[in-house]
Every structure is written in structure tokens, then in C-alpha cells.
Amino acid sequence: QLVLTQSPSASASLGASVKLTCTLSSGHSHYAIAWHQQQPEKGPRYLMKLNNDGSHNKGDGIPDRFSGSSSGADRYLTISSLQSEDEADYYCQTWGIDTQVFGGGTKLTVL
Amino acid sequence: QLHLQESGPGLVKPSETLSLTCTVSGDSITTSDYYWGWIRQPPGKGLEWIGSIYYSGNTYYNPSLMSRVTMSVDTSKSQFSLKLSSVTAADTAMYYCGRLSFRSNGPGGQCDYWGQGTVVTVSS
């Protein structure tokens, strides 16, 4: 079964960097994913598509502070030079033959 | 600039059918490059894919909702729609429409554009 696992919460200080993780279920480590940001009381915003080789394509207007990388079944979103507006929920998404799946989301707190 | 706008009743009675429409502007809904999808988010919870539709009418549905979901597309109006029957309180959620990259063997890939969402409450 295709499943994405995310830690429920993360925190980092203003100006620092943070690396969020999304883990693909067994047998699906070659899958691409997408990352989305959802700021409080707003709809989701597409950040990037991240392939299993670490290559990624960002959405329109996404700052260079956002980057992606991959290792095995893990897909990472790194946010550098954290700003207050980066405090948000971050969701990963993937897709299979007949399904779309979202991770449970990580709530990022900027201290 | 692509824009997606959800519309429909904000309140639906239990056991009735929820009906929503997504209007697409700024790009053609008949482009071969994309699927169009519905995703929902119950209050305080995560995102759940409901289904995807291609401009030709080809559909994929979440197996957990398949028995209650119908999606359709009206290319003349640049709209696609969602019907969810026999609703209960568990269907109360923010409903989003989105654009999904095309895949030849599945319900689309990444959702690269989202609508702003519309709240639907199921209550008598």
C-alpha cells in the first residue's frame, strides 16, 4: 500500500534552516513526490515536485530558500533562512497507478 | 495566470448530495497536459484526495469514496464538477479543486495549482 509518513511537528529558529522529511512506504522508494505549503487559514500552495534522484522543479514564485533532496525512500524539504511566514503546515503528495496519496503533514513552528 | 474557483452550497443536509463546481480560467481545461482534481480537508485534519478527471471525461476516484462520488466536466463552460451522495457529518470539510499533471497511467501527478477552497458543512 502506498503511504507517505511525516513527523507531526518540527521547529527551528528565525534565520536558521530546517529539513522536513517525507518517507515513502516499502516498495515505493523510487516514487516522485510533491511538497505543498499551507499557511494558517489559507489553502495549500504547491512548492515543488521532487524526483527520487533529488532533482526538483519548483512552482511559480517559490523562493530559492526552498529546496528538495532525496535519499532512498526519504524525500526532504529544506528551508533556509527561515522567515516568520514559513510557519505553516507542510504536506507531501505522491501518486500511483490508480491513486493519489497525501502525507499527514508536518506543522513547522518558527521560534 | 491560472485561476481555479470552487462554488456551491456551503450547507448540505445529512443523506443529501453535495454538489460543487470548479471554474478554470487562465488556461484551457481541454489541454492534454493535465488532469483536474478534487481534494478535501476536514477541520483540523490533513488532505484527502477525492478524485481526478481528464477533459475527455476519464475519471479516477478514491476507493474509500468511490461508491458515492461522481465527477464530470463541461468543457464549454471550462468547469468540472463533484457530486458526493449520502453525505454525513464526516463529509464536513474544506473542498479544494486543483490541477494535476498528466500521467498516461493514473489519476495525475503533482497538484501544481490549487483553488482557494470552499467550506461545506453537513448539518440538519
mmCIF file of N, CA, C and O in Angstrom, chain A residues 33-34 36 38 42-49 59-60 89 91 93-105, chain B residues 1 39 41 45-49 52 60-63 96 100-101 103 105-116:
data_model
loop_
_atom_site.group_PDB
_atom_site.id
_atom_site.type_symbol
_atom_site.label_atom_id
_atom_site.label_comp_id
_atom_site.label_asym_id
_atom_site.label_seq_id
_atom_site.Cartn_x
_atom_site.Cartn_y
_atom_site.Cartn_z
ATOM 1 N N ILE A 33 7.569 12.707 -5.474
ATOM 2 C CA ILE A 33 6.556 13.311 -4.616
ATOM 3 C C ILE A 33 6.438 14.794 -4.968
ATOM 4 O O ILE A 33 7.208 15.324 -5.772
ATOM 5 N N ALA A 34 5.482 15.438 -4.363
ATOM 6 C CA ALA A 34 5.384 16.894 -4.407
ATOM 7 C C ALA A 34 5.295 17.406 -2.973
ATOM 8 O O ALA A 34 4.794 16.721 -2.080
ATOM 9 N N HIS A 36 3.873 20.646 -0.585
ATOM 10 C CA HIS A 36 2.932 21.755 -0.546
ATOM 11 C C HIS A 36 3.035 22.449 0.806
ATOM 12 O O HIS A 36 3.280 21.800 1.826
ATOM 13 N N GLN A 38 0.950 25.004 3.496
ATOM 14 C CA GLN A 38 -0.352 25.566 3.848
ATOM 15 C C GLN A 38 -0.176 26.485 5.046
ATOM 16 O O GLN A 38 -0.047 26.023 6.180
ATOM 17 N N LYS A 42 -5.139 29.423 5.217
ATOM 18 C CA LYS A 42 -5.028 29.558 3.771
ATOM 19 C C LYS A 42 -5.098 28.186 3.101
ATOM 20 O O LYS A 42 -4.969 27.148 3.753
ATOM 21 N N GLY A 43 -5.296 28.187 1.786
ATOM 22 C CA GLY A 43 -5.251 26.958 1.028
ATOM 23 C C GLY A 43 -3.827 26.523 0.764
ATOM 24 O O GLY A 43 -2.885 27.298 0.933
ATOM 25 N N PRO A 44 -3.647 25.278 0.342
ATOM 26 C CA PRO A 44 -2.296 24.795 0.033
ATOM 27 C C PRO A 44 -1.692 25.529 -1.157
ATOM 28 O O PRO A 44 -2.408 26.031 -2.032
ATOM 29 N N ARG A 45 -0.373 25.546 -1.154
ATOM 30 C CA ARG A 45 0.410 26.155 -2.231
ATOM 31 C C ARG A 45 1.467 25.163 -2.663
ATOM 32 O O ARG A 45 2.200 24.629 -1.820
ATOM 33 N N TYR A 46 1.533 24.903 -3.944
ATOM 34 C CA TYR A 46 2.499 23.959 -4.485
ATOM 35 C C TYR A 46 3.907 24.525 -4.384
ATOM 36 O O TYR A 46 4.161 25.668 -4.804
ATOM 37 N N LEU A 47 4.818 23.761 -3.822
ATOM 38 C CA LEU A 47 6.213 24.187 -3.715
ATOM 39 C C LEU A 47 7.085 23.568 -4.811
ATOM 40 O O LEU A 47 7.817 24.283 -5.499
ATOM 41 N N MET A 48 7.033 22.247 -4.939
ATOM 42 C CA MET A 48 7.899 21.587 -5.904
ATOM 43 C C MET A 48 7.533 20.127 -6.107
ATOM 44 O O MET A 48 6.914 19.506 -5.255
ATOM 45 N N LYS A 49 7.957 19.612 -7.251
ATOM 46 C CA LYS A 49 7.966 18.174 -7.492
ATOM 47 C C LYS A 49 9.393 17.696 -7.258
ATOM 48 O O LYS A 49 10.345 18.310 -7.738
ATOM 49 N N GLY A 59 7.516 25.412 -8.129
ATOM 50 C CA GLY A 59 6.386 26.141 -8.654
ATOM 51 C C GLY A 59 6.718 27.612 -8.891
ATOM 52 O O GLY A 59 7.776 28.098 -8.478
ATOM 53 N N ASP A 60 5.773 28.286 -9.513
ATOM 54 C CA ASP A 60 5.971 29.693 -9.836
ATOM 55 C C ASP A 60 6.205 30.526 -8.573
ATOM 56 O O ASP A 60 5.428 30.446 -7.627
ATOM 57 N N ASP A 89 1.871 24.460 7.765
ATOM 58 C CA ASP A 89 1.836 23.008 7.628
ATOM 59 C C ASP A 89 2.415 22.652 6.262
ATOM 60 O O ASP A 89 2.130 23.320 5.265
ATOM 61 N N TYR A 91 2.830 19.520 3.522
ATOM 62 C CA TYR A 91 2.315 18.213 3.118
ATOM 63 C C TYR A 91 3.112 17.669 1.931
ATOM 64 O O TYR A 91 3.460 18.417 1.009
ATOM 65 N N GLN A 93 2.898 14.732 -1.191
ATOM 66 C CA GLN A 93 1.888 14.096 -2.029
ATOM 67 C C GLN A 93 2.598 13.166 -2.991
ATOM 68 O O GLN A 93 3.673 13.493 -3.490
ATOM 69 N N THR A 94 2.025 12.009 -3.235
ATOM 70 C CA THR A 94 2.529 11.150 -4.287
ATOM 71 C C THR A 94 1.376 10.481 -5.024
ATOM 72 O O THR A 94 0.210 10.673 -4.652
ATOM 73 N N TRP A 95 1.702 9.691 -6.031
ATOM 74 C CA TRP A 95 0.642 9.166 -6.901
ATOM 75 C C TRP A 95 1.053 7.786 -7.422
ATOM 76 O O TRP A 95 2.236 7.504 -7.636
ATOM 77 N N GLY A 96 0.047 6.949 -7.581
ATOM 78 C CA GLY A 96 0.278 5.600 -8.086
ATOM 79 C C GLY A 96 -0.571 5.320 -9.305
ATOM 80 O O GLY A 96 -1.078 6.242 -9.946
ATOM 81 N N ILE A 97 -0.731 4.037 -9.604
ATOM 82 C CA ILE A 97 -1.475 3.631 -10.804
ATOM 83 C C ILE A 97 -2.909 4.141 -10.755
ATOM 84 O O ILE A 97 -3.468 4.570 -11.758
ATOM 85 N N ASP A 98 -3.517 4.083 -9.607
ATOM 86 C CA ASP A 98 -4.931 4.470 -9.533
ATOM 87 C C ASP A 98 -5.250 5.269 -8.288
ATOM 88 O O ASP A 98 -6.396 5.278 -7.838
ATOM 89 N N THR A 99 -4.245 5.950 -7.763
ATOM 90 C CA THR A 99 -4.487 6.660 -6.511
ATOM 91 C C THR A 99 -3.581 7.870 -6.355
ATOM 92 O O THR A 99 -2.535 7.979 -7.002
ATOM 93 N N GLN A 100 -4.038 8.772 -5.522
ATOM 94 C CA GLN A 100 -3.242 9.898 -5.059
ATOM 95 C C GLN A 100 -3.183 9.783 -3.533
ATOM 96 O O GLN A 100 -4.176 9.418 -2.892
ATOM 97 N N VAL A 101 -2.035 10.098 -2.955
ATOM 98 C CA VAL A 101 -1.868 9.971 -1.512
ATOM 99 C C VAL A 101 -1.203 11.224 -0.960
ATOM 100 O O VAL A 101 -0.264 11.751 -1.572
ATOM 101 N N PHE A 102 -1.677 11.665 0.195
ATOM 102 C CA PHE A 102 -1.040 12.763 0.917
ATOM 103 C C PHE A 102 -0.478 12.242 2.235
ATOM 104 O O PHE A 102 -1.075 11.368 2.878
ATOM 105 N N GLY A 103 0.640 12.798 2.635
ATOM 106 C CA GLY A 103 1.137 12.548 3.968
ATOM 107 C C GLY A 103 0.288 13.287 4.984
ATOM 108 O O GLY A 103 -0.534 14.136 4.633
ATOM 109 N N GLY A 104 0.493 12.960 6.265
ATOM 110 C CA GLY A 104 -0.308 13.559 7.322
ATOM 111 C C GLY A 104 0.032 15.007 7.623
ATOM 112 O O GLY A 104 -0.706 15.682 8.348
ATOM 113 N N GLY A 105 1.148 15.482 7.074
ATOM 114 C CA GLY A 105 1.539 16.878 7.280
ATOM 115 C C GLY A 105 2.473 17.071 8.458
ATOM 116 O O GLY A 105 2.417 16.326 9.443
ATOM 117 N N GLN B 1 -2.213 33.710 -16.017
ATOM 118 C CA GLN B 1 -2.128 33.080 -14.709
ATOM 119 C C GLN B 1 -3.357 32.204 -14.484
ATOM 120 O O GLN B 1 -4.478 32.676 -14.564
ATOM 121 N N ILE B 39 -9.842 17.683 -3.843
ATOM 122 C CA ILE B 39 -9.172 17.296 -2.606
ATOM 123 C C ILE B 39 -9.922 17.964 -1.464
ATOM 124 O O ILE B 39 -10.360 19.102 -1.596
ATOM 125 N N GLN B 41 -10.327 18.670 3.018
ATOM 126 C CA GLN B 41 -9.610 18.778 4.281
ATOM 127 C C GLN B 41 -10.605 18.997 5.402
ATOM 128 O O GLN B 41 -11.107 20.107 5.586
ATOM 129 N N LYS B 45 -7.655 18.684 10.173
ATOM 130 C CA LYS B 45 -7.035 17.440 9.705
ATOM 131 C C LYS B 45 -6.271 17.661 8.400
ATOM 132 O O LYS B 45 -6.148 18.789 7.923
ATOM 133 N N GLY B 46 -5.756 16.570 7.839
ATOM 134 C CA GLY B 46 -4.940 16.642 6.646
ATOM 135 C C GLY B 46 -5.754 16.567 5.363
ATOM 136 O O GLY B 46 -6.982 16.599 5.361
ATOM 137 N N LEU B 47 -5.023 16.467 4.265
ATOM 138 C CA LEU B 47 -5.613 16.487 2.933
ATOM 139 C C LEU B 47 -5.992 15.086 2.471
ATOM 140 O O LEU B 47 -5.273 14.116 2.723
ATOM 141 N N GLU B 48 -7.118 14.989 1.786
ATOM 142 C CA GLU B 48 -7.590 13.700 1.260
ATOM 143 C C GLU B 48 -8.006 13.882 -0.202
ATOM 144 O O GLU B 48 -8.854 14.723 -0.513
ATOM 145 N N TRP B 49 -7.415 13.092 -1.080
ATOM 146 C CA TRP B 49 -7.778 13.100 -2.496
ATOM 147 C C TRP B 49 -9.145 12.450 -2.660
ATOM 148 O O TRP B 49 -9.407 11.376 -2.118
ATOM 149 N N SER B 52 -10.039 12.477 -9.650
ATOM 150 C CA SER B 52 -9.444 13.236 -10.739
ATOM 151 C C SER B 52 -10.219 12.959 -12.023
ATOM 152 O O SER B 52 -10.734 11.856 -12.216
ATOM 153 N N TYR B 60 -10.830 8.951 -12.173
ATOM 154 C CA TYR B 60 -10.296 8.088 -11.126
ATOM 155 C C TYR B 60 -10.871 8.585 -9.815
ATOM 156 O O TYR B 60 -10.929 9.792 -9.584
ATOM 157 N N TYR B 61 -11.268 7.657 -8.939
ATOM 158 C CA TYR B 61 -11.835 8.036 -7.654
ATOM 159 C C TYR B 61 -11.090 7.345 -6.512
ATOM 160 O O TYR B 61 -10.580 6.229 -6.655
ATOM 161 N N ASN B 62 -11.082 8.022 -5.360
ATOM 162 C CA ASN B 62 -10.565 7.414 -4.144
ATOM 163 C C ASN B 62 -11.427 6.193 -3.819
ATOM 164 O O ASN B 62 -12.646 6.317 -3.695
ATOM 165 N N PRO B 63 -10.793 5.030 -3.661
ATOM 166 C CA PRO B 63 -11.595 3.811 -3.400
ATOM 167 C C PRO B 63 -12.511 3.944 -2.185
ATOM 168 O O PRO B 63 -13.595 3.361 -2.158
ATOM 169 N N TYR B 96 -11.234 21.592 -2.000
ATOM 170 C CA TYR B 96 -10.368 22.283 -2.955
ATOM 171 C C TYR B 96 -10.431 21.606 -4.318
ATOM 172 O O TYR B 96 -10.491 20.373 -4.402
ATOM 173 N N LEU B 100 -3.736 18.842 -11.850
ATOM 174 C CA LEU B 100 -2.777 17.766 -11.655
ATOM 175 C C LEU B 100 -2.057 17.480 -12.965
ATOM 176 O O LEU B 100 -2.683 17.401 -14.016
ATOM 177 N N SER B 101 -0.764 17.290 -12.903
ATOM 178 C CA SER B 101 -0.022 16.989 -14.128
ATOM 179 C C SER B 101 -0.505 15.680 -14.730
ATOM 180 O O SER B 101 -0.934 14.769 -14.020
ATOM 181 N N ARG B 103 -0.639 12.061 -16.432
ATOM 182 C CA ARG B 103 0.075 10.797 -16.485
ATOM 183 C C ARG B 103 -0.756 9.852 -17.326
ATOM 184 O O ARG B 103 -1.976 9.824 -17.179
ATOM 185 N N ASN B 105 -1.013 6.702 -17.111
ATOM 186 C CA ASN B 105 -1.499 5.500 -16.432
ATOM 187 C C ASN B 105 -1.903 5.790 -15.003
ATOM 188 O O ASN B 105 -1.555 5.064 -14.088
ATOM 189 N N GLY B 106 -2.594 6.889 -14.778
ATOM 190 C CA GLY B 106 -3.021 7.176 -13.410
ATOM 191 C C GLY B 106 -3.753 8.488 -13.308
ATOM 192 O O GLY B 106 -3.919 9.196 -14.295
ATOM 193 N N PRO B 107 -4.175 8.806 -12.095
ATOM 194 C CA PRO B 107 -5.039 9.970 -11.868
ATOM 195 C C PRO B 107 -4.296 11.280 -11.785
ATOM 196 O O PRO B 107 -4.676 12.181 -11.044
ATOM 197 N N GLY B 108 -3.240 11.437 -12.530
ATOM 198 C CA GLY B 108 -2.488 12.671 -12.498
ATOM 199 C C GLY B 108 -1.335 12.601 -11.516
ATOM 200 O O GLY B 108 -1.249 11.693 -10.688
ATOM 201 N N GLY B 109 -0.436 13.567 -11.645
ATOM 202 C CA GLY B 109 0.718 13.633 -10.768
ATOM 203 C C GLY B 109 0.567 14.753 -9.761
ATOM 204 O O GLY B 109 -0.461 14.861 -9.087
ATOM 205 N N GLN B 110 1.600 15.604 -9.689
ATOM 206 C CA GLN B 110 1.585 16.652 -8.684
ATOM 207 C C GLN B 110 0.471 17.667 -8.954
ATOM 208 O O GLN B 110 0.177 17.987 -10.092
ATOM 209 N N CYS B 111 -0.104 18.159 -7.865
ATOM 210 C CA CYS B 111 -1.110 19.208 -7.940
ATOM 211 C C CYS B 111 -0.378 20.542 -7.926
ATOM 212 O O CYS B 111 0.083 20.989 -6.866
ATOM 213 N N ASP B 112 -0.260 21.182 -9.072
ATOM 214 C CA ASP B 112 0.585 22.369 -9.135
ATOM 215 C C ASP B 112 -0.184 23.682 -9.057
ATOM 216 O O ASP B 112 0.429 24.751 -9.023
ATOM 217 N N TYR B 113 -1.492 23.615 -9.039
ATOM 218 C CA TYR B 113 -2.313 24.789 -8.780
ATOM 219 C C TYR B 113 -3.524 24.361 -7.962
ATOM 220 O O TYR B 113 -4.129 23.320 -8.228
ATOM 221 N N TRP B 114 -3.852 25.197 -6.963
ATOM 222 C CA TRP B 114 -4.970 24.936 -6.077
ATOM 223 C C TRP B 114 -5.963 26.092 -6.148
ATOM 224 O O TRP B 114 -5.569 27.246 -6.289
ATOM 225 N N GLY B 115 -7.257 25.759 -6.002
ATOM 226 C CA GLY B 115 -8.234 26.800 -5.765
ATOM 227 C C GLY B 115 -8.129 27.272 -4.327
ATOM 228 O O GLY B 115 -7.381 26.701 -3.518
ATOM 229 N N GLN B 116 -8.881 28.300 -3.986
ATOM 230 C CA GLN B 116 -8.836 28.843 -2.623
ATOM 231 C C GLN B 116 -9.645 28.001 -1.653
ATOM 232 O O GLN B 116 -9.482 28.122 -0.442
#
